[in-house]
Amino acid sequence: MMFRLQLLQLLQSGAPAPLVCRQIHKLASLQKATSLPPRKMQSLLYPFSGLEVHLDRSVDRMQFQLFHPSVEDMMEAEKLYCSSPSHKIDYHISAVRLDHAPALTQPEVCFIGRSNVGKSSLIKALFSLAPEVEVRVSKTPGHTKKMNFFRVGKAFTLVDMPGYGHKAPGDFVDMVEPYLYTRKNLVRTFLLVDGSVGLQKADLIALEMCEETRSPYVMVVTKIDKCGQGALLTNLLSLQDVVKHQTTSCFPQPFLISSVHYWGIHLLRCFIAHVTGSIRLKNTSKSGSDTSRVH
């Protein structure tokens, strides 16, 4: 109840609200989340909370909650994802090779993952408050065959990379690896893993590539609504074991996402806004004491 009251008070306090956009999902904006029961709203904003009760007491929960911003911080971040005349969010350009990529100066984040992992659906959900932004979503694996650049005003650029794996472009490594090595304004790579099936061989190869470039990256667990909690927890703990023992550049906390139900979308928006330096958060850790590992 206190959680819901906090959000209601923020919305009623006169705090600047995000621009109103047309044809948006009912849960795309935090303003709409107030209609949910407290427990559902908690799961929407912090998806790990719904799994925590099923974890053994021996499991360290803080590794899943290193980045735990307040509702107020998420509301502040949400404004970046609404387009306006002075802050345009749009598809910028596509490139088939790195030398065709635009020379941009603002911070950049990129999304990589297996074909059909839900990468385009996730990007569409992130940009749902600006429905005029065209993000193509296909049921055909390997649809994305180019690097697609999306500009979020002057704040940052988001890059949708080609998928790897089944029917993916054969030159994925040739395209992505040079980008990860040489893109000077890249601040974070987001490696997507299908939560319903867990880490696959192709994912481990992509993970090794991220490790070799030594650029910071984050694991995003998609499609968490596509399997039962038991299977999801098993896959999640296996992933965490890999992150803990086989990585040095990966942020310890995975981000749990359902692009269908918008679980975790608000949290991921806030994290992107934070790592790109677009906003200054008041607090990023549930414990309030460990924020150093977030950057």
CSV table of C-alpha atoms in Angstrom, one decimal:
chain,number,residue,atom,x,y,z
A,1,MET,CA,0.0,0.0,0.0
A,2,MET,CA,2.8,2.4,0.8
A,3,PHE,CA,4.3,1.8,-2.6
A,4,ARG,CA,1.1,2.7,-4.3
A,5,LEU,CA,0.6,5.8,-2.1
A,6,GLN,CA,4.1,7.0,-3.0
A,7,LEU,CA,3.3,6.9,-6.7
A,8,LEU,CA,-0.1,8.5,-6.3
A,9,GLN,CA,1.4,11.3,-4.2
A,10,LEU,CA,4.0,12.0,-6.8
A,11,LEU,CA,1.4,12.2,-9.5
A,12,GLN,CA,-0.8,14.5,-7.5
A,13,SER,CA,2.0,16.7,-6.2
A,14,GLY,CA,2.3,18.8,-9.4
A,15,ALA,CA,5.4,17.1,-10.6
A,16,PRO,CA,5.8,17.6,-14.4
A,17,ALA,CA,4.1,14.8,-16.2
A,18,PRO,CA,5.2,13.1,-19.4
A,19,LEU,CA,3.8,14.4,-22.7
A,20,VAL,CA,0.6,12.6,-23.7
A,21,CYS,CA,1.1,10.4,-26.7
A,22,ARG,CA,-1.6,8.7,-28.9
A,23,GLN,CA,-2.2,5.0,-29.2
A,24,ILE,CA,0.0,3.8,-26.3
A,25,HIS,CA,-0.2,0.6,-24.3
A,26,LYS,CA,-2.3,1.1,-21.1
A,27,LEU,CA,0.8,0.3,-19.0
A,28,ALA,CA,3.4,2.2,-21.0
A,29,SER,CA,3.2,5.2,-18.7
A,30,LEU,CA,3.6,5.2,-14.9
A,31,GLN,CA,0.5,7.3,-14.7
A,32,LYS,CA,-1.6,4.3,-15.8
A,33,ALA,CA,0.1,2.0,-13.3
A,34,THR,CA,-1.8,3.6,-10.4
A,35,SER,CA,-4.9,1.6,-11.5
A,36,LEU,CA,-3.2,-1.7,-10.7
A,37,PRO,CA,-3.4,-3.4,-7.3
A,38,PRO,CA,-0.2,-2.8,-5.3
A,39,ARG,CA,1.3,-6.3,-5.8
A,40,LYS,CA,0.8,-6.2,-9.6
A,41,MET,CA,2.2,-2.7,-9.7
A,42,GLN,CA,5.3,-3.9,-7.8
A,43,SER,CA,5.8,-6.7,-10.2
A,44,LEU,CA,5.3,-4.4,-13.2
A,45,LEU,CA,8.1,-2.0,-12.0
A,46,TYR,CA,10.4,-4.5,-10.2
A,47,PRO,CA,9.7,-8.0,-11.8
A,48,PHE,CA,12.2,-9.7,-9.6
A,49,SER,CA,9.9,-9.1,-6.6
A,50,GLY,CA,7.5,-11.7,-7.9
A,51,LEU,CA,10.3,-14.3,-8.0
A,52,GLU,CA,12.0,-13.5,-4.8
A,53,VAL,CA,9.7,-15.4,-2.5
A,54,HIS,CA,10.5,-18.6,-4.4
A,55,LEU,CA,14.3,-18.3,-4.0
A,56,ASP,CA,16.2,-20.4,-1.4
A,57,ARG,CA,17.4,-18.4,1.5
A,58,SER,CA,21.0,-19.1,0.6
A,59,VAL,CA,20.7,-17.1,-2.7
A,60,ASP,CA,22.1,-13.6,-2.5
A,61,ARG,CA,19.2,-11.4,-3.5
A,62,MET,CA,21.2,-8.2,-3.8
A,63,GLN,CA,22.7,-9.3,-7.1
A,64,PHE,CA,19.2,-8.9,-8.5
A,65,GLN,CA,18.6,-5.5,-7.0
A,66,LEU,CA,21.8,-3.5,-7.4
A,67,PHE,CA,19.8,-1.0,-9.6
A,68,HIS,CA,16.6,-0.3,-7.7
A,69,PRO,CA,15.6,3.3,-8.4
A,70,SER,CA,12.7,5.0,-6.7
A,71,VAL,CA,9.3,5.6,-8.5
A,72,GLU,CA,10.2,9.3,-8.6
A,73,ASP,CA,13.4,8.5,-10.5
A,74,MET,CA,11.6,6.3,-13.0
A,75,MET,CA,9.1,9.1,-13.6
A,76,GLU,CA,11.9,11.5,-14.3
A,77,ALA,CA,13.4,9.0,-16.7
A,78,GLU,CA,10.1,8.4,-18.5
A,79,LYS,CA,10.1,12.0,-19.7
A,80,LEU,CA,13.0,11.2,-22.0
A,81,TYR,CA,10.9,8.7,-23.9
A,82,CYS,CA,8.2,11.1,-24.9
A,83,SER,CA,8.8,13.0,-28.1
A,84,SER,CA,8.3,16.8,-28.4
A,85,PRO,CA,9.3,19.5,-30.8
A,86,SER,CA,12.4,20.2,-28.8
A,87,HIS,CA,13.1,16.5,-28.0
A,88,LYS,CA,12.4,14.4,-31.1
A,89,ILE,CA,12.6,10.6,-30.9
A,90,ASP,CA,13.0,9.1,-34.3
A,91,TYR,CA,14.5,6.4,-36.5
A,92,HIS,CA,17.7,8.0,-37.9
A,93,ILE,CA,19.4,5.7,-40.3
A,94,SER,CA,20.4,2.1,-41.0
A,95,ALA,CA,23.9,0.8,-41.9
A,96,VAL,CA,25.1,-2.5,-43.3
A,97,ARG,CA,28.7,-1.9,-42.3
A,98,LEU,CA,30.5,0.0,-39.6
A,99,ASP,CA,31.9,2.5,-42.1
A,100,HIS,CA,28.4,3.3,-43.1
A,101,ALA,CA,27.4,4.1,-39.5
A,102,PRO,CA,26.7,7.8,-38.7
A,103,ALA,CA,29.3,9.8,-36.8
A,104,LEU,CA,27.4,10.7,-33.7
A,105,THR,CA,28.6,12.3,-30.5
A,106,GLN,CA,25.9,11.6,-27.9
A,107,PRO,CA,26.1,8.5,-25.7
A,108,GLU,CA,25.1,5.3,-27.4
A,109,VAL,CA,23.6,2.0,-26.3
A,110,CYS,CA,23.2,-1.1,-28.5
A,111,PHE,CA,21.0,-4.2,-28.3
A,112,ILE,CA,22.2,-7.6,-29.5
A,113,GLY,CA,20.6,-11.0,-29.2
A,114,ARG,CA,19.6,-14.2,-30.9
A,115,SER,CA,17.1,-14.0,-33.8
A,116,ASN,CA,13.5,-14.1,-32.4
A,117,VAL,CA,14.7,-13.2,-28.8
A,118,GLY,CA,12.2,-10.3,-28.8
A,119,LYS,CA,14.7,-7.5,-29.5
A,120,SER,CA,12.6,-5.4,-31.8
A,121,SER,CA,9.5,-6.0,-29.5
A,122,LEU,CA,11.5,-4.7,-26.6
A,123,ILE,CA,12.7,-1.6,-28.4
A,124,LYS,CA,9.1,-0.9,-29.5
A,125,ALA,CA,8.0,-1.2,-25.9
A,126,LEU,CA,10.7,1.2,-24.7
A,127,PHE,CA,9.6,3.7,-27.4
A,128,SER,CA,5.9,3.1,-26.8
A,129,LEU,CA,5.3,6.6,-25.5
A,130,ALA,CA,6.4,7.9,-28.9
A,131,PRO,CA,4.2,5.7,-31.1
A,132,GLU,CA,5.3,7.6,-34.3
A,133,VAL,CA,8.7,5.9,-34.0
A,134,GLU,CA,8.8,3.1,-36.5
A,135,VAL,CA,10.2,-0.1,-35.0
A,136,ARG,CA,9.6,-3.1,-37.3
A,137,VAL,CA,8.6,-6.2,-35.4
A,138,SER,CA,8.6,-9.5,-37.4
A,139,LYS,CA,7.6,-13.0,-36.5
A,140,THR,CA,10.3,-14.2,-38.9
A,141,PRO,CA,13.7,-14.8,-37.2
A,142,GLY,CA,16.6,-12.8,-38.6
A,143,HIS,CA,14.4,-9.9,-39.9
A,144,THR,CA,16.9,-7.3,-38.7
A,145,LYS,CA,19.8,-7.4,-41.1
A,146,LYS,CA,21.2,-3.9,-40.5
A,147,MET,CA,22.3,-1.7,-37.7
A,148,ASN,CA,19.3,0.5,-37.1
A,149,PHE,CA,20.0,3.8,-35.3
A,150,PHE,CA,17.3,5.6,-33.2
A,151,ARG,CA,17.9,9.1,-31.8
A,152,VAL,CA,16.4,10.1,-28.4
A,153,GLY,CA,16.6,13.8,-28.8
A,154,LYS,CA,20.1,15.0,-27.9
A,155,ALA,CA,20.2,12.6,-24.9
A,156,PHE,CA,21.4,9.3,-26.5
A,157,THR,CA,21.2,7.0,-29.5
A,158,LEU,CA,19.9,3.4,-29.4
A,159,VAL,CA,21.2,0.9,-31.9
A,160,ASP,CA,19.3,-2.2,-32.9
A,161,MET,CA,21.8,-4.8,-34.1
A,162,PRO,CA,21.2,-7.8,-36.4
A,163,GLY,CA,20.3,-11.0,-34.6
A,164,TYR,CA,22.5,-14.0,-34.5
A,165,GLY,CA,21.6,-17.7,-34.7
A,166,HIS,CA,18.9,-19.3,-36.8
A,167,LYS,CA,18.7,-17.7,-40.3
A,168,ALA,CA,20.6,-14.7,-39.0
A,169,PRO,CA,23.0,-12.7,-41.3
A,170,GLY,CA,26.2,-14.7,-41.7
A,171,ASP,CA,28.3,-11.6,-41.3
A,172,PHE,CA,26.9,-10.8,-37.8
A,173,VAL,CA,30.3,-11.0,-36.1
A,174,ASP,CA,32.0,-9.1,-38.9
A,175,MET,CA,29.4,-6.3,-38.4
A,176,VAL,CA,29.0,-6.2,-34.6
A,177,GLU,CA,32.5,-7.0,-33.3
A,178,PRO,CA,34.2,-4.0,-35.0
A,179,TYR,CA,31.4,-1.8,-33.7
A,180,LEU,CA,31.9,-3.0,-30.1
A,181,TYR,CA,35.7,-2.5,-30.4
A,182,THR,CA,35.8,0.9,-32.0
A,183,ARG,CA,32.6,2.8,-31.3
A,184,LYS,CA,33.9,5.5,-28.9
A,185,ASN,CA,30.6,6.8,-27.7
A,186,LEU,CA,29.2,3.3,-26.9
A,187,VAL,CA,28.4,3.3,-23.1
A,188,ARG,CA,26.6,0.0,-22.7
A,189,THR,CA,25.7,-3.1,-24.7
A,190,PHE,CA,22.5,-5.0,-23.8
A,191,LEU,CA,22.7,-8.7,-24.5
A,192,LEU,CA,19.3,-10.2,-24.7
A,193,VAL,CA,18.6,-13.8,-23.6
A,194,ASP,CA,15.3,-15.7,-23.9
A,195,GLY,CA,14.2,-16.4,-20.4
A,196,SER,CA,11.9,-19.2,-21.4
A,197,VAL,CA,14.8,-21.3,-22.8
A,198,GLY,CA,17.8,-19.8,-20.9
A,199,LEU,CA,21.4,-19.4,-22.2
A,200,GLN,CA,22.0,-21.1,-25.6
A,201,LYS,CA,25.4,-21.8,-27.2
A,202,ALA,CA,25.0,-18.8,-29.5
A,203,ASP,CA,24.4,-16.6,-26.5
A,204,LEU,CA,27.6,-17.8,-24.9
A,205,ILE,CA,29.6,-17.0,-28.1
A,206,ALA,CA,28.1,-13.5,-28.0
A,207,LEU,CA,28.9,-13.2,-24.3
A,208,GLU,CA,32.5,-14.1,-25.1
A,209,MET,CA,32.6,-11.5,-27.8
A,210,CYS,CA,31.5,-8.8,-25.3
A,211,GLU,CA,34.1,-10.0,-22.8
A,212,GLU,CA,36.8,-9.8,-25.4
A,213,THR,CA,36.0,-6.2,-26.3
A,214,ARG,CA,36.0,-5.3,-22.5
A,215,SER,CA,33.2,-2.9,-23.0
A,216,PRO,CA,30.5,-2.9,-20.3
A,217,TYR,CA,27.4,-4.9,-21.0
A,218,VAL,CA,24.2,-6.0,-19.4
A,219,MET,CA,22.1,-9.1,-19.6
A,220,VAL,CA,18.4,-8.6,-20.4
A,221,VAL,CA,16.1,-11.6,-19.9
A,222,THR,CA,13.2,-11.4,-22.2
A,223,LYS,CA,9.9,-13.3,-22.6
A,224,ILE,CA,9.6,-14.0,-18.8
A,225,ASP,CA,5.9,-14.4,-19.3
A,226,LYS,CA,6.4,-17.3,-21.7
A,227,CYS,CA,7.3,-19.9,-19.1
A,228,GLY,CA,6.4,-20.9,-15.5
A,229,GLN,CA,8.2,-19.4,-12.5
A,230,GLY,CA,10.1,-22.6,-11.8
A,231,ALA,CA,11.6,-22.8,-15.3
A,232,LEU,CA,12.4,-19.1,-15.3
A,233,LEU,CA,14.1,-19.3,-11.9
A,234,THR,CA,16.2,-22.3,-13.1
A,235,ASN,CA,17.3,-20.4,-16.2
A,236,LEU,CA,17.9,-17.2,-14.3
A,237,LEU,CA,20.1,-18.8,-11.7
A,238,SER,CA,22.1,-20.6,-14.4
A,239,LEU,CA,22.6,-17.3,-16.1
A,240,GLN,CA,23.7,-15.7,-12.9
A,241,ASP,CA,26.2,-18.5,-12.3
A,242,VAL,CA,27.8,-17.8,-15.7
A,243,VAL,CA,27.9,-14.0,-15.0
A,244,LYS,CA,29.5,-14.5,-11.6
A,245,HIS,CA,32.2,-17.0,-12.7
A,246,GLN,CA,32.8,-16.3,-16.4
A,247,THR,CA,32.5,-12.5,-16.9
A,248,THR,CA,34.4,-9.4,-15.8
A,249,SER,CA,32.6,-6.7,-17.9
A,250,CYS,CA,29.0,-7.7,-17.3
A,251,PHE,CA,26.8,-5.8,-14.8
A,252,PRO,CA,25.8,-8.4,-12.1
A,253,GLN,CA,22.1,-7.7,-12.3
A,254,PRO,CA,20.0,-9.1,-15.1
A,255,PHE,CA,17.0,-7.1,-16.2
A,256,LEU,CA,13.8,-9.2,-16.4
A,257,ILE,CA,11.4,-8.2,-19.2
A,258,SER,CA,8.1,-9.0,-20.7
A,259,SER,CA,7.4,-6.7,-23.7
A,260,VAL,CA,3.8,-8.0,-23.8
A,261,HIS,CA,2.9,-7.1,-20.2
A,262,TYR,CA,5.5,-4.3,-19.8
A,263,TRP,CA,7.1,-6.0,-16.9
A,264,GLY,CA,10.5,-4.3,-16.3
A,265,ILE,CA,10.1,-1.8,-19.1
A,266,HIS,CA,10.1,1.2,-16.7
A,267,LEU,CA,13.1,-0.1,-14.8
A,268,LEU,CA,15.1,-0.6,-18.0
A,269,ARG,CA,14.2,2.8,-19.4
A,270,CYS,CA,15.5,4.3,-16.1
A,271,PHE,CA,18.7,2.3,-16.3
A,272,ILE,CA,19.4,3.4,-19.9
A,273,ALA,CA,18.7,7.0,-19.0
A,274,HIS,CA,21.1,6.6,-16.0
A,275,VAL,CA,24.1,5.0,-17.8
A,276,THR,CA,23.9,7.5,-20.7
A,277,GLY,CA,24.1,10.3,-18.2
A,278,SER,CA,20.7,11.7,-19.3
A,279,ILE,CA,19.4,12.0,-15.8
A,280,ARG,CA,20.8,12.2,-12.3
A,281,LEU,CA,19.2,9.7,-10.0
A,282,LYS,CA,18.7,10.3,-6.3
A,283,ASN,CA,19.3,6.6,-5.4
A,284,THR,CA,20.0,3.5,-7.6
A,285,SER,CA,20.3,0.7,-5.0
A,286,LYS,CA,17.7,-0.9,-2.9
A,287,SER,CA,20.1,-0.9,0.0
A,288,GLY,CA,21.0,2.7,-0.5
A,289,SER,CA,24.6,1.9,0.0
A,290,ASP,CA,26.0,0.3,-3.1
A,291,THR,CA,25.7,2.5,-6.2
A,292,SER,CA,29.3,2.3,-7.4
A,293,ARG,CA,28.7,-0.9,-9.4
A,294,VAL,CA,25.9,0.7,-11.4
A,295,HIS,CA,28.1,3.0,-13.5
